[in-house]
């Protein structure tokens, strides 16, 4: 066997992901050495409680609560603790003491990414974070390396497994949001506090990471427009299905072109997707990232967006890259912010919409609604009317499902406000964007 140089690997965290990384580092030591060109020696694992029960059996002597001492002298530091502090401090310490770093910490990168990347840049270290955007799915390396010579136009990602699981069951079983959420919590797909998932915060962090990379632009988390799925109900699901769509929580990162030049939009919201679109077939807790690039065309990356051992796979890929670079030496390539494109608010985005209204079932109402839409520069593509209540001889209520052509979000939302105040609209049931054109 080749007598490889040894690299000291320090692991911070041995939870769902970290414990699996530690196990795989040991189990696959020979294969990893051959790929990396170095023997990856796990020198220690920093945790809060050295005696806590772990998902896999690991030698007790590897554990320590002293992360700072562990980092000293490490060639590669893998951060799998999560959260902002002390993870941020440890990563900065690692960078400044000459290590390359691997992290899966989306919360940290989405909020302090520039600080970490700048610190690495200053000393020529590299930051690897494949597992921070879509768990096991390779998407960072494709964006950073494979598509480096291309121009990404749009990314549409199903990047949160919990919400995809909930929406998929609502779609396929006709179930209500609250019932599926309760089930998801019981089965361990959703946290006891599901806010980060169902309100779109987790997806927004991932969108910020993907957009920053794809568009050579720092995208701060607060520039990501975010809506969750708590307002999605069975009637919206039924209407979507009836119209040939499915509702997915999408992270959309898009390059826009207009007379003032190029800009980008980054947004997370539940949207309608045509059932024939590849993203419509992403079921259960799976994730997928659909990338549209100028030269490569459409690409889709699909698989497990979470899970301890699945995510560990992506982390180990990063460890091998970090090891190769550590041996080769040279200056690390920092994150590119070359383009620094302006990030536009969601009001400046153009998409199609499906508007569902309850209106008085009377002659002339449709014409009034059409008039308001037209005045608001929203052009109608399809209209479907169903009488949902016949009021025993009195005028009933009709449900109007209106599909629009592409319209500016700002025009659309002002128009919907005018519809709501028009006197003929009883209720605006829902307004959903249609993505995937
Ligand atoms: P986890 O199960 O909660 O494990 C966290 C680990 O970090 C534990 O071992 C904990 O020690 C240790 N830790 C936390 N705070 C610490 C501190 N102050 N000092 C020392 N050790 C500390 O987390 P996880 O699910 O493995 O996630 C790790 C990272 O991967 C997160 O950034 C997460 O967002 C990311 N990620 C996770 C998944 C997934 O499916 N789980 C998928 C993609 C990305 P103790 O065990 O002693 O408490």
mmCIF file of N, CA and C in Angstrom, residues 266-380:
data_model
loop_
_atom_site.group_PDB
_atom_site.id
_atom_site.type_symbol
_atom_site.label_atom_id
_atom_site.label_comp_id
_atom_site.label_asym_id
_atom_site.label_seq_id
_atom_site.Cartn_x
_atom_site.Cartn_y
_atom_site.Cartn_z
ATOM 1 N N UNK A 266 -34.029 36.332 -5.723
ATOM 2 C CA UNK A 266 -33.926 35.100 -4.928
ATOM 3 C C UNK A 266 -35.161 35.032 -4.053
ATOM 4 N N UNK A 267 -35.920 33.968 -4.198
ATOM 5 C CA UNK A 267 -37.214 33.925 -3.508
ATOM 6 C C UNK A 267 -37.598 32.502 -3.170
ATOM 7 N N UNK A 268 -38.330 32.387 -2.078
ATOM 8 C CA UNK A 268 -38.817 31.080 -1.625
ATOM 9 C C UNK A 268 -40.307 31.225 -1.389
ATOM 10 N N UNK A 269 -41.075 30.410 -2.067
ATOM 11 C CA UNK A 269 -42.527 30.427 -1.828
ATOM 12 C C UNK A 269 -43.167 29.168 -2.383
ATOM 13 N N UNK A 270 -44.394 28.878 -1.925
ATOM 14 C CA UNK A 270 -45.092 27.759 -2.543
ATOM 15 C C UNK A 270 -45.556 28.192 -3.935
ATOM 16 N N UNK A 271 -45.286 27.382 -4.931
ATOM 17 C CA UNK A 271 -45.635 27.764 -6.303
ATOM 18 C C UNK A 271 -46.228 26.569 -7.031
ATOM 19 N N UNK A 272 -46.944 26.887 -8.091
ATOM 20 C CA UNK A 272 -47.500 25.833 -8.938
ATOM 21 C C UNK A 272 -46.463 25.426 -9.967
ATOM 22 N N UNK A 273 -46.366 24.127 -10.167
ATOM 23 C CA UNK A 273 -45.451 23.580 -11.176
ATOM 24 C C UNK A 273 -46.282 22.640 -12.048
ATOM 25 N N UNK A 274 -46.087 22.733 -13.337
ATOM 26 C CA UNK A 274 -46.789 21.818 -14.229
ATOM 27 C C UNK A 274 -46.445 20.368 -13.872
ATOM 28 N N UNK A 275 -47.436 19.506 -13.901
ATOM 29 C CA UNK A 275 -47.187 18.109 -13.507
ATOM 30 C C UNK A 275 -46.192 17.407 -14.413
ATOM 31 N N UNK A 276 -45.964 17.959 -15.609
ATOM 32 C CA UNK A 276 -44.998 17.339 -16.521
ATOM 33 C C UNK A 276 -43.565 17.814 -16.236
ATOM 34 N N UNK A 277 -43.408 18.813 -15.360
ATOM 35 C CA UNK A 277 -42.063 19.327 -15.059
ATOM 36 C C UNK A 277 -41.317 18.307 -14.194
ATOM 37 N N UNK A 278 -40.003 18.131 -14.416
ATOM 38 C CA UNK A 278 -39.259 17.149 -13.602
ATOM 39 C C UNK A 278 -39.396 17.380 -12.098
ATOM 40 N N UNK A 279 -39.526 18.625 -11.659
ATOM 41 C CA UNK A 279 -39.637 18.889 -10.222
ATOM 42 C C UNK A 279 -40.958 18.379 -9.637
ATOM 43 N N UNK A 280 -41.970 18.205 -10.507
ATOM 44 C CA UNK A 280 -43.274 17.729 -10.009
ATOM 45 C C UNK A 280 -43.182 16.276 -9.551
ATOM 46 N N UNK A 281 -42.176 15.563 -10.045
ATOM 47 C CA UNK A 281 -42.081 14.142 -9.687
ATOM 48 C C UNK A 281 -41.163 13.899 -8.486
ATOM 49 N N UNK A 282 -40.849 14.972 -7.769
ATOM 50 C CA UNK A 282 -40.022 14.817 -6.558
ATOM 51 C C UNK A 282 -40.971 14.559 -5.390
ATOM 52 N N UNK A 283 -40.977 13.326 -4.929
ATOM 53 C CA UNK A 283 -41.947 12.919 -3.914
ATOM 54 C C UNK A 283 -41.301 12.773 -2.536
ATOM 55 N N UNK A 284 -42.182 12.663 -1.535
ATOM 56 C CA UNK A 284 -41.739 12.406 -0.169
ATOM 57 C C UNK A 284 -40.794 13.484 0.322
ATOM 58 N N UNK A 285 -39.806 13.064 1.117
ATOM 59 C CA UNK A 285 -38.882 14.040 1.705
ATOM 60 C C UNK A 285 -37.679 14.305 0.807
ATOM 61 N N UNK A 286 -37.745 13.843 -0.441
ATOM 62 C CA UNK A 286 -36.608 14.058 -1.343
ATOM 63 C C UNK A 286 -36.448 15.525 -1.725
ATOM 64 N N UNK A 287 -35.269 15.847 -2.173
ATOM 65 C CA UNK A 287 -34.951 17.187 -2.671
ATOM 66 C C UNK A 287 -34.534 17.096 -4.128
ATOM 67 N N UNK A 288 -34.607 18.199 -4.827
ATOM 68 C CA UNK A 288 -34.061 18.257 -6.187
ATOM 69 C C UNK A 288 -33.725 19.699 -6.516
ATOM 70 N N UNK A 289 -32.690 19.862 -7.311
ATOM 71 C CA UNK A 289 -32.310 21.203 -7.748
ATOM 72 C C UNK A 289 -32.253 21.183 -9.270
ATOM 73 N N UNK A 290 -33.061 22.030 -9.854
ATOM 74 C CA UNK A 290 -33.168 22.121 -11.310
ATOM 75 C C UNK A 290 -32.390 23.361 -11.736
ATOM 76 N N UNK A 291 -31.384 23.165 -12.564
ATOM 77 C CA UNK A 291 -30.505 24.269 -12.953
ATOM 78 C C UNK A 291 -30.655 24.525 -14.447
ATOM 79 N N UNK A 292 -30.873 25.775 -14.805
ATOM 80 C CA UNK A 292 -30.913 26.137 -16.218
ATOM 81 C C UNK A 292 -29.687 26.995 -16.506
ATOM 82 N N UNK A 293 -28.806 26.455 -17.333
ATOM 83 C CA UNK A 293 -27.568 27.163 -17.652
ATOM 84 C C UNK A 293 -27.563 27.477 -19.140
ATOM 85 N N UNK A 294 -26.880 28.584 -19.462
ATOM 86 C CA UNK A 294 -26.901 29.074 -20.841
ATOM 87 C C UNK A 294 -26.430 28.012 -21.829
ATOM 88 N N UNK A 295 -25.299 27.399 -21.559
ATOM 89 C CA UNK A 295 -24.757 26.430 -22.514
ATOM 90 C C UNK A 295 -25.220 25.009 -22.220
ATOM 91 N N UNK A 296 -25.203 24.618 -20.969
ATOM 92 C CA UNK A 296 -25.526 23.216 -20.633
ATOM 93 C C UNK A 296 -27.002 22.903 -20.785
ATOM 94 N N UNK A 297 -27.850 23.923 -20.750
ATOM 95 C CA UNK A 297 -29.293 23.680 -20.815
ATOM 96 C C UNK A 297 -29.832 23.306 -19.445
ATOM 97 N N UNK A 298 -30.804 22.401 -19.427
ATOM 98 C CA UNK A 298 -31.449 22.033 -18.165
ATOM 99 C C UNK A 298 -30.772 20.825 -17.524
ATOM 100 N N UNK A 299 -30.490 20.947 -16.238
ATOM 101 C CA UNK A 299 -29.886 19.843 -15.481
ATOM 102 C C UNK A 299 -30.713 19.653 -14.218
ATOM 103 N N UNK A 300 -30.884 18.405 -13.786
ATOM 104 C CA UNK A 300 -31.556 18.241 -12.498
ATOM 105 C C UNK A 300 -30.740 17.322 -11.595
ATOM 106 N N UNK A 301 -30.592 17.751 -10.366
ATOM 107 C CA UNK A 301 -29.852 17.001 -9.350
ATOM 108 C C UNK A 301 -30.872 16.564 -8.299
ATOM 109 N N UNK A 302 -30.898 15.284 -8.012
ATOM 110 C CA UNK A 302 -32.009 14.746 -7.227
ATOM 111 C C UNK A 302 -31.502 13.787 -6.154
ATOM 112 N N UNK A 303 -32.137 13.748 -5.013
ATOM 113 C CA UNK A 303 -31.769 12.760 -3.994
ATOM 114 C C UNK A 303 -32.171 13.185 -2.598
ATOM 115 N N UNK A 304 -31.445 12.634 -1.634
ATOM 116 C CA UNK A 304 -31.764 12.887 -0.226
ATOM 117 C C UNK A 304 -31.191 14.241 0.192
ATOM 118 N N UNK A 305 -32.072 15.127 0.648
ATOM 119 C CA UNK A 305 -31.634 16.461 1.053
ATOM 120 C C UNK A 305 -31.236 16.520 2.515
ATOM 121 N N UNK A 306 -31.395 15.415 3.226
ATOM 122 C CA UNK A 306 -31.035 15.378 4.643
ATOM 123 C C UNK A 306 -30.808 13.928 5.038
ATOM 124 N N UNK A 307 -30.596 13.733 6.339
ATOM 125 C CA UNK A 307 -30.303 12.383 6.842
ATOM 126 C C UNK A 307 -28.845 12.326 7.219
ATOM 127 N N UNK A 308 -28.551 11.724 8.382
ATOM 128 C CA UNK A 308 -27.190 11.722 8.896
ATOM 129 C C UNK A 308 -26.191 11.102 7.935
ATOM 130 N N UNK A 309 -26.425 9.852 7.558
ATOM 131 C CA UNK A 309 -25.418 9.154 6.741
ATOM 132 C C UNK A 309 -25.391 9.703 5.316
ATOM 133 N N UNK A 310 -26.566 10.101 4.823
ATOM 134 C CA UNK A 310 -26.614 10.671 3.460
ATOM 135 C C UNK A 310 -25.791 11.961 3.412
ATOM 136 N N UNK A 311 -26.001 12.814 4.405
ATOM 137 C CA UNK A 311 -25.282 14.088 4.431
ATOM 138 C C UNK A 311 -23.784 13.846 4.648
ATOM 139 N N UNK A 312 -23.462 12.818 5.424
ATOM 140 C CA UNK A 312 -22.054 12.482 5.663
ATOM 141 C C UNK A 312 -21.340 12.182 4.347
ATOM 142 N N UNK A 313 -22.057 11.601 3.401
ATOM 143 C CA UNK A 313 -21.454 11.291 2.101
ATOM 144 C C UNK A 313 -20.934 12.575 1.445
ATOM 145 N N UNK A 314 -21.760 13.618 1.449
ATOM 146 C CA UNK A 314 -21.341 14.888 0.844
ATOM 147 C C UNK A 314 -20.173 15.500 1.614
ATOM 148 N N UNK A 315 -20.211 15.371 2.934
ATOM 149 C CA UNK A 315 -19.139 15.932 3.767
ATOM 150 C C UNK A 315 -17.808 15.252 3.426
ATOM 151 N N UNK A 316 -17.844 13.928 3.268
ATOM 152 C CA UNK A 316 -16.595 13.216 2.980
ATOM 153 C C UNK A 316 -16.034 13.575 1.603
ATOM 154 N N UNK A 317 -16.937 13.817 0.646
ATOM 155 C CA UNK A 317 -16.465 14.288 -0.666
ATOM 156 C C UNK A 317 -15.679 15.576 -0.497
ATOM 157 N N UNK A 318 -16.197 16.462 0.346
ATOM 158 C CA UNK A 318 -15.495 17.722 0.618
ATOM 159 C C UNK A 318 -14.153 17.482 1.317
ATOM 160 N N UNK A 319 -14.140 16.522 2.224
ATOM 161 C CA UNK A 319 -12.897 16.252 2.968
ATOM 162 C C UNK A 319 -11.806 15.796 1.985
ATOM 163 N N UNK A 320 -12.197 14.988 1.009
ATOM 164 C CA UNK A 320 -11.221 14.532 0.013
ATOM 165 C C UNK A 320 -10.705 15.721 -0.805
ATOM 166 N N UNK A 321 -11.629 16.603 -1.219
ATOM 167 C CA UNK A 321 -11.190 17.794 -1.970
ATOM 168 C C UNK A 321 -10.256 18.642 -1.122
ATOM 169 N N UNK A 322 -10.632 18.821 0.147
ATOM 170 C CA UNK A 322 -9.808 19.639 1.046
ATOM 171 C C UNK A 322 -8.424 19.009 1.205
ATOM 172 N N UNK A 323 -8.390 17.696 1.311
ATOM 173 C CA UNK A 323 -7.105 17.005 1.504
ATOM 174 C C UNK A 323 -6.214 17.174 0.273
ATOM 175 N N UNK A 324 -6.806 16.989 -0.896
ATOM 176 C CA UNK A 324 -6.005 17.140 -2.129
ATOM 177 C C UNK A 324 -5.396 18.535 -2.203
ATOM 178 N N UNK A 325 -6.229 19.525 -1.927
ATOM 179 C CA UNK A 325 -5.734 20.895 -2.019
ATOM 180 C C UNK A 325 -4.689 21.183 -0.951
ATOM 181 N N UNK A 326 -4.931 20.619 0.220
ATOM 182 C CA UNK A 326 -3.998 20.856 1.318
ATOM 183 C C UNK A 326 -2.612 20.341 0.941
ATOM 184 N N UNK A 327 -2.602 19.205 0.237
ATOM 185 C CA UNK A 327 -1.318 18.633 -0.165
ATOM 186 C C UNK A 327 -0.708 19.441 -1.313
ATOM 187 N N UNK A 328 -1.561 19.770 -2.308
ATOM 188 C CA UNK A 328 -1.044 20.487 -3.475
ATOM 189 C C UNK A 328 -0.545 21.871 -3.082
ATOM 190 N N UNK A 329 -1.165 22.454 -2.018
ATOM 191 C CA UNK A 329 -0.754 23.786 -1.576
ATOM 192 C C UNK A 329 -1.227 24.852 -2.548
ATOM 193 N N UNK A 330 -0.615 25.978 -2.491
ATOM 194 C CA UNK A 330 -1.020 27.084 -3.357
ATOM 195 C C UNK A 330 -2.140 27.879 -2.718
ATOM 196 N N UNK A 331 -2.477 28.944 -3.404
ATOM 197 C CA UNK A 331 -3.469 29.868 -2.868
ATOM 198 C C UNK A 331 -4.872 29.300 -3.089
ATOM 199 N N UNK A 332 -5.687 29.344 -2.066
ATOM 200 C CA UNK A 332 -7.064 28.883 -2.201
ATOM 201 C C UNK A 332 -7.863 29.844 -3.068
ATOM 202 N N UNK A 333 -8.849 29.288 -3.755
ATOM 203 C CA UNK A 333 -9.690 30.155 -4.581
ATOM 204 C C UNK A 333 -10.898 30.545 -3.752
ATOM 205 N N UNK A 334 -10.982 31.807 -3.421
ATOM 206 C CA UNK A 334 -12.093 32.277 -2.584
ATOM 207 C C UNK A 334 -13.403 32.281 -3.341
ATOM 208 N N UNK A 335 -14.476 32.624 -2.635
ATOM 209 C CA UNK A 335 -15.775 32.722 -3.284
ATOM 210 C C UNK A 335 -15.752 33.913 -4.229
ATOM 211 N N UNK A 336 -16.311 33.738 -5.405
ATOM 212 C CA UNK A 336 -16.312 34.830 -6.367
ATOM 213 C C UNK A 336 -17.492 35.764 -6.134
ATOM 214 N N UNK A 337 -17.188 37.049 -5.999
ATOM 215 C CA UNK A 337 -18.260 38.045 -5.912
ATOM 216 C C UNK A 337 -18.076 39.041 -7.051
ATOM 217 N N UNK A 338 -17.442 38.532 -8.089
ATOM 218 C CA UNK A 338 -17.057 39.324 -9.256
ATOM 219 C C UNK A 338 -18.218 40.127 -9.840
ATOM 220 N N UNK A 339 -19.373 39.484 -9.995
ATOM 221 C CA UNK A 339 -20.478 40.131 -10.704
ATOM 222 C C UNK A 339 -21.169 41.165 -9.828
ATOM 223 N N UNK A 340 -21.326 40.818 -8.543
ATOM 224 C CA UNK A 340 -21.968 41.726 -7.587
ATOM 225 C C UNK A 340 -23.249 42.345 -8.150
ATOM 226 N N UNK A 341 -24.124 41.517 -8.624
ATOM 227 C CA UNK A 341 -25.338 41.986 -9.293
ATOM 228 C C UNK A 341 -26.337 42.539 -8.274
ATOM 229 N N UNK A 342 -27.112 43.541 -8.668
ATOM 230 C CA UNK A 342 -28.154 44.017 -7.760
ATOM 231 C C UNK A 342 -29.222 42.937 -7.541
ATOM 232 N N UNK A 343 -29.764 42.896 -6.328
ATOM 233 C CA UNK A 343 -30.793 41.899 -6.009
ATOM 234 C C UNK A 343 -32.122 42.650 -5.946
ATOM 235 N N UNK A 344 -33.046 42.269 -6.820
ATOM 236 C CA UNK A 344 -34.284 43.051 -6.885
ATOM 237 C C UNK A 344 -35.336 42.482 -5.941
ATOM 238 N N UNK A 345 -36.226 43.322 -5.430
ATOM 239 C CA UNK A 345 -37.320 42.812 -4.595
ATOM 240 C C UNK A 345 -38.304 42.016 -5.439
ATOM 241 N N UNK A 346 -39.111 41.204 -4.763
ATOM 242 C CA UNK A 346 -40.004 40.289 -5.482
ATOM 243 C C UNK A 346 -40.999 41.048 -6.367
ATOM 244 N N UNK A 347 -41.311 42.293 -6.033
ATOM 245 C CA UNK A 347 -42.241 43.096 -6.833
ATOM 246 C C UNK A 347 -41.771 43.285 -8.267
ATOM 247 N N UNK A 348 -40.469 43.157 -8.502
ATOM 248 C CA UNK A 348 -39.920 43.382 -9.851
ATOM 249 C C UNK A 348 -39.829 42.090 -10.654
ATOM 250 N N UNK A 349 -40.333 40.998 -10.086
ATOM 251 C CA UNK A 349 -40.243 39.700 -10.763
ATOM 252 C C UNK A 349 -41.474 39.475 -11.630
ATOM 253 N N UNK A 350 -41.275 38.817 -12.741
ATOM 254 C CA UNK A 350 -42.373 38.525 -13.653
ATOM 255 C C UNK A 350 -42.628 37.023 -13.681
ATOM 256 N N UNK A 351 -43.843 36.614 -13.338
ATOM 257 C CA UNK A 351 -44.212 35.187 -13.473
ATOM 258 C C UNK A 351 -45.672 35.110 -13.892
ATOM 259 N N UNK A 352 -46.101 33.890 -14.142
ATOM 260 C CA UNK A 352 -47.538 33.674 -14.336
ATOM 261 C C UNK A 352 -48.164 33.446 -12.957
ATOM 262 N N UNK A 353 -49.471 33.611 -12.901
ATOM 263 C CA UNK A 353 -50.184 33.448 -11.618
ATOM 264 C C UNK A 353 -51.459 32.654 -11.816
ATOM 265 N N UNK A 354 -51.894 32.038 -10.724
ATOM 266 C CA UNK A 354 -53.242 31.496 -10.693
ATOM 267 C C UNK A 354 -53.954 32.179 -9.526
ATOM 268 N N UNK A 355 -55.029 32.890 -9.878
ATOM 269 C CA UNK A 355 -55.774 33.647 -8.868
ATOM 270 C C UNK A 355 -57.115 32.950 -8.662
ATOM 271 N N UNK A 356 -57.430 32.618 -7.429
ATOM 272 C CA UNK A 356 -58.724 32.000 -7.147
ATOM 273 C C UNK A 356 -59.568 32.975 -6.331
ATOM 274 N N UNK A 357 -60.743 33.278 -6.868
ATOM 275 C CA UNK A 357 -61.627 34.264 -6.232
ATOM 276 C C UNK A 357 -62.987 33.653 -5.971
ATOM 277 N N UNK A 358 -63.658 34.091 -4.925
ATOM 278 C CA UNK A 358 -65.084 33.817 -4.785
ATOM 279 C C UNK A 358 -65.803 35.117 -5.091
ATOM 280 N N UNK A 359 -66.732 35.043 -6.056
ATOM 281 C CA UNK A 359 -67.412 36.265 -6.514
ATOM 282 C C UNK A 359 -68.924 36.048 -6.455
ATOM 283 N N UNK A 360 -69.666 37.145 -6.500
ATOM 284 C CA UNK A 360 -71.128 37.037 -6.618
ATOM 285 C C UNK A 360 -71.435 36.392 -7.958
ATOM 286 N N UNK A 361 -72.351 35.422 -7.933
ATOM 287 C CA UNK A 361 -72.690 34.739 -9.187
ATOM 288 C C UNK A 361 -73.782 35.534 -9.904
ATOM 289 N N UNK A 362 -73.370 36.644 -10.473
ATOM 290 C CA UNK A 362 -74.335 37.524 -11.150
ATOM 291 C C UNK A 362 -73.783 37.924 -12.508
ATOM 292 N N UNK A 363 -74.716 38.283 -13.399
ATOM 293 C CA UNK A 363 -74.306 38.742 -14.729
ATOM 294 C C UNK A 363 -73.408 39.968 -14.573
ATOM 295 N N UNK A 364 -72.388 40.050 -15.388
ATOM 296 C CA UNK A 364 -71.528 41.229 -15.404
ATOM 297 C C UNK A 364 -70.331 41.153 -14.473
ATOM 298 N N UNK A 365 -70.334 40.192 -13.549
ATOM 299 C CA UNK A 365 -69.235 40.123 -12.583
ATOM 300 C C UNK A 365 -67.920 39.763 -13.277
ATOM 301 N N UNK A 366 -68.039 38.783 -14.180
ATOM 302 C CA UNK A 366 -66.832 38.343 -14.890
ATOM 303 C C UNK A 366 -66.219 39.513 -15.677
ATOM 304 N N UNK A 367 -67.107 40.284 -16.290
ATOM 305 C CA UNK A 367 -66.623 41.427 -17.084
ATOM 306 C C UNK A 367 -65.939 42.449 -16.166
ATOM 307 N N UNK A 368 -66.490 42.654 -14.964
ATOM 308 C CA UNK A 368 -65.876 43.606 -14.020
ATOM 309 C C UNK A 368 -64.488 43.119 -13.611
ATOM 310 N N UNK A 369 -64.407 41.817 -13.295
ATOM 311 C CA UNK A 369 -63.122 41.242 -12.875
ATOM 312 C C UNK A 369 -62.103 41.370 -14.016
ATOM 313 N N UNK A 370 -62.558 41.023 -15.235
ATOM 314 C CA UNK A 370 -61.649 41.097 -16.391
ATOM 315 C C UNK A 370 -61.180 42.529 -16.604
ATOM 316 N N UNK A 371 -62.082 43.490 -16.397
ATOM 317 C CA UNK A 371 -61.725 44.898 -16.576
ATOM 318 C C UNK A 371 -60.659 45.330 -15.580
ATOM 319 N N UNK A 372 -60.818 44.931 -14.328
ATOM 320 C CA UNK A 372 -59.838 45.318 -13.290
ATOM 321 C C UNK A 372 -58.465 44.704 -13.610
ATOM 322 N N UNK A 373 -58.486 43.454 -14.055
ATOM 323 C CA UNK A 373 -57.209 42.797 -14.393
ATOM 324 C C UNK A 373 -56.535 43.526 -15.548
ATOM 325 N N UNK A 374 -57.322 43.849 -16.554
ATOM 326 C CA UNK A 374 -56.759 44.495 -17.728
ATOM 327 C C UNK A 374 -56.193 45.878 -17.371
ATOM 328 N N UNK A 375 -56.947 46.642 -16.566
ATOM 329 C CA UNK A 375 -56.435 47.961 -16.131
ATOM 330 C C UNK A 375 -55.116 47.820 -15.370
ATOM 331 N N UNK A 376 -54.972 46.710 -14.658
ATOM 332 C CA UNK A 376 -53.756 46.498 -13.858
ATOM 333 C C UNK A 376 -52.636 45.833 -14.644
ATOM 334 N N UNK A 377 -52.758 45.780 -15.969
ATOM 335 C CA UNK A 377 -51.745 45.171 -16.863
ATOM 336 C C UNK A 377 -51.532 43.683 -16.553
ATOM 337 N N UNK A 378 -52.614 43.011 -16.141
ATOM 338 C CA UNK A 378 -52.545 41.561 -15.917
ATOM 339 C C UNK A 378 -53.444 40.911 -16.967
ATOM 340 N N UNK A 379 -52.828 40.139 -17.834
ATOM 341 C CA UNK A 379 -53.594 39.588 -18.951
ATOM 342 C C UNK A 379 -54.040 38.154 -18.645
ATOM 343 N N UNK A 380 -55.312 37.893 -18.940
ATOM 344 C CA UNK A 380 -55.903 36.598 -18.593
ATOM 345 C C UNK A 380 -55.545 35.546 -19.650
#
